[in-house]
Amino acid sequence: MKYLRCFMLLFLGSFLANGQQVSNVELVDAFSGKTFSTASHPPSSTMVFVFTTLACPYSKLYEDRIQSLHQKYSGQNIIFALVNPHAGPEDESREQMRELTWANNSGIPFLMDIDQVFTRQTGAKKIPEVVIISSGPTGYSITYQGAIDNNAQSVSSASVHYLDNALRDILSRKRPSPAITRAVGCNIRLKN
């Protein structure tokens, strides 16, 4: 009976997270000051949102990997954006966020989720955590959520590249497998 309950919880958790509808995302880019909106991109776009902050050491470990994946998939209708759930005058200000030069130089927006609406909508819990949103017949939905790969400490020791695999699956018109992985990193601090 205990195993049946565990199985049901895992099944329901994966069912609720995968294919979860996402309403239009409208967040301000710290670099340009312009509003980034999912509605302003073609419906055929796939959007990769990487939840990150300036203070989390795990974020720094993944900077080169994110930049490399952005370069690899640019021009293939895949849009990358960083999302800072700790953005705001008390924590990480727009001025501080603008100092993330590698992202700005790569053309990756750094979105400020000051009210944490998008963070709560996606259920992101860790820094860094990835949420891939794809468009379908009923609007945007989450097609992958979780880790970038299976080794935060060393890129050369990573043996499973979850984000890269998910993007290849999407480009091949397949559902990412796995569609959910466990992200490792700093906890996202939710505001009251």
PDB file of C-alpha atoms in Angstrom:
ATOM      1  CA  MET A   1       0.000   0.000   0.000  1.00  0.00           C
ATOM      2  CA  LYS A   2       2.862   2.343   0.857  1.00  0.00           C
ATOM      3  CA  TYR A   3       4.425   1.769  -2.585  1.00  0.00           C
ATOM      4  CA  LEU A   4       1.117   2.419  -4.315  1.00  0.00           C
ATOM      5  CA  ARG A   5       0.782   5.785  -2.540  1.00  0.00           C
ATOM      6  CA  CYS A   6       4.346   6.742  -3.519  1.00  0.00           C
ATOM      7  CA  PHE A   7       3.691   5.778  -7.133  1.00  0.00           C
ATOM      8  CA  MET A   8       0.462   7.794  -7.228  1.00  0.00           C
ATOM      9  CA  LEU A   9       2.179  10.867  -5.759  1.00  0.00           C
ATOM     10  CA  LEU A  10       4.986  10.657  -8.302  1.00  0.00           C
ATOM     11  CA  PHE A  11       2.516  10.133 -11.148  1.00  0.00           C
ATOM     12  CA  LEU A  12       0.314  13.052 -10.110  1.00  0.00           C
ATOM     13  CA  GLY A  13       3.325  15.300  -9.532  1.00  0.00           C
ATOM     14  CA  SER A  14       4.724  14.615 -12.981  1.00  0.00           C
ATOM     15  CA  PHE A  15       1.282  14.975 -14.583  1.00  0.00           C
ATOM     16  CA  LEU A  16       0.677  18.358 -12.948  1.00  0.00           C
ATOM     17  CA  ALA A  17       4.126  19.742 -13.762  1.00  0.00           C
ATOM     18  CA  ASN A  18       4.297  18.542 -17.361  1.00  0.00           C
ATOM     19  CA  GLY A  19       2.059  20.311 -19.766  1.00  0.00           C
ATOM     20  CA  GLN A  20       1.147  22.901 -17.145  1.00  0.00           C
ATOM     21  CA  GLN A  21      -0.381  25.903 -18.878  1.00  0.00           C
ATOM     22  CA  VAL A  22       1.520  29.171 -18.562  1.00  0.00           C
ATOM     23  CA  SER A  23      -0.091  32.534 -19.042  1.00  0.00           C
ATOM     24  CA  ASN A  24       1.655  35.346 -20.885  1.00  0.00           C
ATOM     25  CA  VAL A  25       4.953  36.242 -19.247  1.00  0.00           C
ATOM     26  CA  GLU A  26       5.685  39.961 -18.998  1.00  0.00           C
ATOM     27  CA  LEU A  27       8.882  40.851 -17.155  1.00  0.00           C
ATOM     28  CA  VAL A  28      11.265  43.794 -17.479  1.00  0.00           C
ATOM     29  CA  ASP A  29      14.753  43.121 -18.848  1.00  0.00           C
ATOM     30  CA  ALA A  30      17.372  44.627 -16.515  1.00  0.00           C
ATOM     31  CA  PHE A  31      19.700  45.331 -19.450  1.00  0.00           C
ATOM     32  CA  SER A  32      17.371  47.162 -21.823  1.00  0.00           C
ATOM     33  CA  GLY A  33      14.563  48.267 -19.508  1.00  0.00           C
ATOM     34  CA  LYS A  34      12.076  46.887 -22.050  1.00  0.00           C
ATOM     35  CA  THR A  35       9.300  44.427 -21.276  1.00  0.00           C
ATOM     36  CA  PHE A  36       9.920  40.843 -22.371  1.00  0.00           C
ATOM     37  CA  SER A  37       6.646  39.172 -23.275  1.00  0.00           C
ATOM     38  CA  THR A  38       5.969  35.655 -24.523  1.00  0.00           C
ATOM     39  CA  ALA A  39       3.090  37.080 -26.569  1.00  0.00           C
ATOM     40  CA  SER A  40       5.515  39.216 -28.587  1.00  0.00           C
ATOM     41  CA  HIS A  41       7.372  36.150 -29.904  1.00  0.00           C
ATOM     42  CA  PRO A  42       6.156  33.880 -32.717  1.00  0.00           C
ATOM     43  CA  PRO A  43       3.862  31.088 -31.501  1.00  0.00           C
ATOM     44  CA  SER A  44       6.315  28.533 -32.863  1.00  0.00           C
ATOM     45  CA  SER A  45       9.022  29.720 -30.465  1.00  0.00           C
ATOM     46  CA  THR A  46      10.399  27.628 -27.646  1.00  0.00           C
ATOM     47  CA  MET A  47      11.510  29.659 -24.642  1.00  0.00           C
ATOM     48  CA  VAL A  48      14.161  28.603 -22.175  1.00  0.00           C
ATOM     49  CA  PHE A  49      13.959  30.409 -18.838  1.00  0.00           C
ATOM     50  CA  VAL A  50      16.890  29.911 -16.471  1.00  0.00           C
ATOM     51  CA  PHE A  51      16.139  30.992 -12.911  1.00  0.00           C
ATOM     52  CA  THR A  52      19.319  32.549 -11.557  1.00  0.00           C
ATOM     53  CA  THR A  53      20.651  35.186  -9.187  1.00  0.00           C
ATOM     54  CA  LEU A  54      23.860  37.124  -8.763  1.00  0.00           C
ATOM     55  CA  ALA A  55      24.612  35.725  -5.297  1.00  0.00           C
ATOM     56  CA  CYS A  56      24.162  31.979  -5.786  1.00  0.00           C
ATOM     57  CA  PRO A  57      27.502  30.207  -6.381  1.00  0.00           C
ATOM     58  CA  TYR A  58      25.740  27.510  -8.429  1.00  0.00           C
ATOM     59  CA  SER A  59      24.691  30.191 -10.924  1.00  0.00           C
ATOM     60  CA  LYS A  60      28.297  31.121 -11.508  1.00  0.00           C
ATOM     61  CA  LEU A  61      29.214  27.465 -12.137  1.00  0.00           C
ATOM     62  CA  TYR A  62      26.670  27.303 -14.973  1.00  0.00           C
ATOM     63  CA  GLU A  63      27.371  30.605 -16.755  1.00  0.00           C
ATOM     64  CA  ASP A  64      29.605  29.116 -19.459  1.00  0.00           C
ATOM     65  CA  ARG A  65      27.231  26.197 -20.041  1.00  0.00           C
ATOM     66  CA  ILE A  66      24.225  28.490 -20.450  1.00  0.00           C
ATOM     67  CA  GLN A  67      26.166  30.718 -22.828  1.00  0.00           C
ATOM     68  CA  SER A  68      27.316  27.701 -24.844  1.00  0.00           C
ATOM     69  CA  LEU A  69      23.779  26.294 -25.139  1.00  0.00           C
ATOM     70  CA  HIS A  70      22.467  29.725 -26.143  1.00  0.00           C
ATOM     71  CA  GLN A  71      25.055  29.896 -28.929  1.00  0.00           C
ATOM     72  CA  LYS A  72      24.329  26.329 -30.027  1.00  0.00           C
ATOM     73  CA  TYR A  73      20.582  26.894 -30.370  1.00  0.00           C
ATOM     74  CA  SER A  74      20.467  30.506 -31.540  1.00  0.00           C
ATOM     75  CA  GLY A  75      18.824  30.760 -34.922  1.00  0.00           C
ATOM     76  CA  GLN A  76      16.684  27.667 -34.294  1.00  0.00           C
ATOM     77  CA  ASN A  77      13.621  29.514 -32.942  1.00  0.00           C
ATOM     78  CA  ILE A  78      14.738  28.942 -29.332  1.00  0.00           C
ATOM     79  CA  ILE A  79      14.815  31.982 -27.080  1.00  0.00           C
ATOM     80  CA  PHE A  80      16.893  32.053 -23.904  1.00  0.00           C
ATOM     81  CA  ALA A  81      16.222  34.364 -20.957  1.00  0.00           C
ATOM     82  CA  LEU A  82      17.525  34.526 -17.408  1.00  0.00           C
ATOM     83  CA  VAL A  83      14.965  35.165 -14.653  1.00  0.00           C
ATOM     84  CA  ASN A  84      15.951  36.654 -11.300  1.00  0.00           C
ATOM     85  CA  PRO A  85      13.343  35.790  -8.633  1.00  0.00           C
ATOM     86  CA  HIS A  86      15.318  37.828  -6.071  1.00  0.00           C
ATOM     87  CA  ALA A  87      15.279  41.035  -8.116  1.00  0.00           C
ATOM     88  CA  GLY A  88      14.289  44.174  -6.300  1.00  0.00           C
ATOM     89  CA  PRO A  89      15.683  47.123  -4.435  1.00  0.00           C
ATOM     90  CA  GLU A  90      16.239  45.148  -1.194  1.00  0.00           C
ATOM     91  CA  ASP A  91      18.045  42.192  -2.772  1.00  0.00           C
ATOM     92  CA  GLU A  92      19.449  42.506  -6.289  1.00  0.00           C
ATOM     93  CA  SER A  93      18.808  45.855  -7.925  1.00  0.00           C
ATOM     94  CA  ARG A  94      18.564  46.523 -11.630  1.00  0.00           C
ATOM     95  CA  GLU A  95      21.935  48.303 -11.473  1.00  0.00           C
ATOM     96  CA  GLN A  96      23.559  45.235  -9.919  1.00  0.00           C
ATOM     97  CA  MET A  97      21.899  42.926 -12.442  1.00  0.00           C
ATOM     98  CA  ARG A  98      23.228  45.026 -15.324  1.00  0.00           C
ATOM     99  CA  GLU A  99      26.748  44.035 -14.271  1.00  0.00           C
ATOM    100  CA  LEU A 100      26.197  40.464 -15.513  1.00  0.00           C
ATOM    101  CA  THR A 101      28.148  41.264 -18.659  1.00  0.00           C
ATOM    102  CA  TRP A 102      28.440  37.740 -20.091  1.00  0.00           C
ATOM    103  CA  ALA A 103      24.650  37.549 -20.518  1.00  0.00           C
ATOM    104  CA  ASN A 104      24.334  41.082 -21.843  1.00  0.00           C
ATOM    105  CA  ASN A 105      27.173  40.504 -24.333  1.00  0.00           C
ATOM    106  CA  SER A 106      25.486  37.261 -25.464  1.00  0.00           C
ATOM    107  CA  GLY A 107      22.137  38.978 -26.002  1.00  0.00           C
ATOM    108  CA  ILE A 108      20.372  36.986 -23.283  1.00  0.00           C
ATOM    109  CA  PRO A 109      17.768  39.090 -21.438  1.00  0.00           C
ATOM    110  CA  PHE A 110      18.011  39.175 -17.617  1.00  0.00           C
ATOM    111  CA  LEU A 111      14.404  39.429 -16.466  1.00  0.00           C
ATOM    112  CA  MET A 112      13.359  40.869 -13.120  1.00  0.00           C
ATOM    113  CA  ASP A 113      10.605  38.844 -11.429  1.00  0.00           C
ATOM    114  CA  ILE A 114      10.197  41.415  -8.662  1.00  0.00           C
ATOM    115  CA  ASP A 115       6.759  40.180  -7.536  1.00  0.00           C
ATOM    116  CA  GLN A 116       7.710  36.536  -8.178  1.00  0.00           C
ATOM    117  CA  VAL A 117       4.557  35.961 -10.212  1.00  0.00           C
ATOM    118  CA  PHE A 118       6.363  33.911 -12.870  1.00  0.00           C
ATOM    119  CA  THR A 119       8.410  32.037 -10.245  1.00  0.00           C
ATOM    120  CA  ARG A 120       5.230  30.996  -8.432  1.00  0.00           C
ATOM    121  CA  GLN A 121       3.426  30.177 -11.686  1.00  0.00           C
ATOM    122  CA  THR A 122       6.158  27.739 -12.731  1.00  0.00           C
ATOM    123  CA  GLY A 123       6.860  26.382  -9.254  1.00  0.00           C
ATOM    124  CA  ALA A 124      10.621  26.932  -9.639  1.00  0.00           C
ATOM    125  CA  LYS A 125      12.417  26.159  -6.376  1.00  0.00           C
ATOM    126  CA  LYS A 126      16.163  26.218  -7.088  1.00  0.00           C
ATOM    127  CA  ILE A 127      18.863  28.439  -8.542  1.00  0.00           C
ATOM    128  CA  PRO A 128      19.664  27.546 -11.294  1.00  0.00           C
ATOM    129  CA  GLU A 129      16.540  25.799 -12.500  1.00  0.00           C
ATOM    130  CA  VAL A 130      15.351  25.670 -16.090  1.00  0.00           C
ATOM    131  CA  VAL A 131      11.788  25.951 -17.362  1.00  0.00           C
ATOM    132  CA  ILE A 132      11.183  25.354 -21.074  1.00  0.00           C
ATOM    133  CA  ILE A 133       7.929  26.714 -22.411  1.00  0.00           C
ATOM    134  CA  SER A 134       6.611  25.684 -25.802  1.00  0.00           C
ATOM    135  CA  SER A 135       3.555  26.792 -27.697  1.00  0.00           C
ATOM    136  CA  GLY A 136       0.803  24.350 -28.526  1.00  0.00           C
ATOM    137  CA  PRO A 137      -2.827  24.388 -29.662  1.00  0.00           C
ATOM    138  CA  THR A 138      -4.008  25.563 -26.232  1.00  0.00           C
ATOM    139  CA  GLY A 139      -1.253  28.138 -25.620  1.00  0.00           C
ATOM    140  CA  TYR A 140       2.051  27.971 -23.843  1.00  0.00           C
ATOM    141  CA  SER A 141       2.873  25.094 -21.527  1.00  0.00           C
ATOM    142  CA  ILE A 142       5.879  23.768 -19.643  1.00  0.00           C
ATOM    143  CA  THR A 143       7.589  21.001 -21.605  1.00  0.00           C
ATOM    144  CA  TYR A 144      10.677  20.576 -19.402  1.00  0.00           C
ATOM    145  CA  GLN A 145      11.586  21.703 -15.901  1.00  0.00           C
ATOM    146  CA  GLY A 146      14.631  20.980 -13.808  1.00  0.00           C
ATOM    147  CA  ALA A 147      18.402  20.755 -13.979  1.00  0.00           C
ATOM    148  CA  ILE A 148      20.731  21.858 -16.758  1.00  0.00           C
ATOM    149  CA  ASP A 149      22.848  18.721 -16.331  1.00  0.00           C
ATOM    150  CA  ASN A 150      23.796  16.238 -13.638  1.00  0.00           C
ATOM    151  CA  ASN A 151      26.982  17.838 -12.309  1.00  0.00           C
ATOM    152  CA  ALA A 152      27.039  21.421 -11.080  1.00  0.00           C
ATOM    153  CA  GLN A 153      30.662  21.271  -9.970  1.00  0.00           C
ATOM    154  CA  SER A 154      32.319  20.225 -13.214  1.00  0.00           C
ATOM    155  CA  VAL A 155      31.107  20.433 -16.790  1.00  0.00           C
ATOM    156  CA  SER A 156      33.546  17.701 -17.828  1.00  0.00           C
ATOM    157  CA  SER A 157      32.089  15.343 -15.203  1.00  0.00           C
ATOM    158  CA  ALA A 158      28.492  15.865 -16.333  1.00  0.00           C
ATOM    159  CA  SER A 159      27.275  12.668 -17.968  1.00  0.00           C
ATOM    160  CA  VAL A 160      23.642  13.636 -18.616  1.00  0.00           C
ATOM    161  CA  HIS A 161      22.899  16.977 -20.275  1.00  0.00           C
ATOM    162  CA  TYR A 162      19.193  17.379 -19.500  1.00  0.00           C
ATOM    163  CA  LEU A 163      18.640  20.806 -21.056  1.00  0.00           C
ATOM    164  CA  ASP A 164      20.562  19.998 -24.234  1.00  0.00           C
ATOM    165  CA  ASN A 165      18.680  16.695 -24.589  1.00  0.00           C
ATOM    166  CA  ALA A 166      15.314  18.385 -23.999  1.00  0.00           C
ATOM    167  CA  LEU A 167      16.021  21.013 -26.665  1.00  0.00           C
ATOM    168  CA  ARG A 168      17.102  18.349 -29.168  1.00  0.00           C
ATOM    169  CA  ASP A 169      13.883  16.429 -28.456  1.00  0.00           C
ATOM    170  CA  ILE A 170      11.786  19.557 -28.976  1.00  0.00           C
ATOM    171  CA  LEU A 171      13.529  20.358 -32.264  1.00  0.00           C
ATOM    172  CA  SER A 172      12.825  16.761 -33.344  1.00  0.00           C
ATOM    173  CA  ARG A 173       9.153  17.324 -32.463  1.00  0.00           C
ATOM    174  CA  LYS A 174       9.326  14.861 -29.567  1.00  0.00           C
ATOM    175  CA  ARG A 175       8.335  15.388 -25.961  1.00  0.00           C
ATOM    176  CA  PRO A 176      11.442  15.747 -23.761  1.00  0.00           C
ATOM    177  CA  SER A 177      12.275  12.656 -21.790  1.00  0.00           C
ATOM    178  CA  PRO A 178      12.669  13.080 -18.911  1.00  0.00           C
ATOM    179  CA  ALA A 179      10.338  16.060 -18.724  1.00  0.00           C
ATOM    180  CA  ILE A 180      11.157  16.744 -15.068  1.00  0.00           C
ATOM    181  CA  THR A 181      14.456  16.484 -13.259  1.00  0.00           C
ATOM    182  CA  ARG A 182      15.594  17.585  -9.835  1.00  0.00           C
ATOM    183  CA  ALA A 183      17.528  20.838  -9.928  1.00  0.00           C
ATOM    184  CA  VAL A 184      20.377  21.269  -7.453  1.00  0.00           C
ATOM    185  CA  GLY A 185      21.456  24.654  -6.173  1.00  0.00           C
ATOM    186  CA  CYS A 186      20.435  27.517  -3.918  1.00  0.00           C
ATOM    187  CA  ASN A 187      16.856  27.748  -2.698  1.00  0.00           C
ATOM    188  CA  ILE A 188      14.596  30.435  -4.153  1.00  0.00           C
ATOM    189  CA  ARG A 189      13.431  32.659  -1.315  1.00  0.00           C
ATOM    190  CA  LEU A 190       9.753  33.405  -1.838  1.00  0.00           C
ATOM    191  CA  LYS A 191       8.508  36.783  -0.646  1.00  0.00           C
ATOM    192  CA  ASN A 192       5.353  37.012   1.438  1.00  0.00           C
TER     193      ASN A 192
END
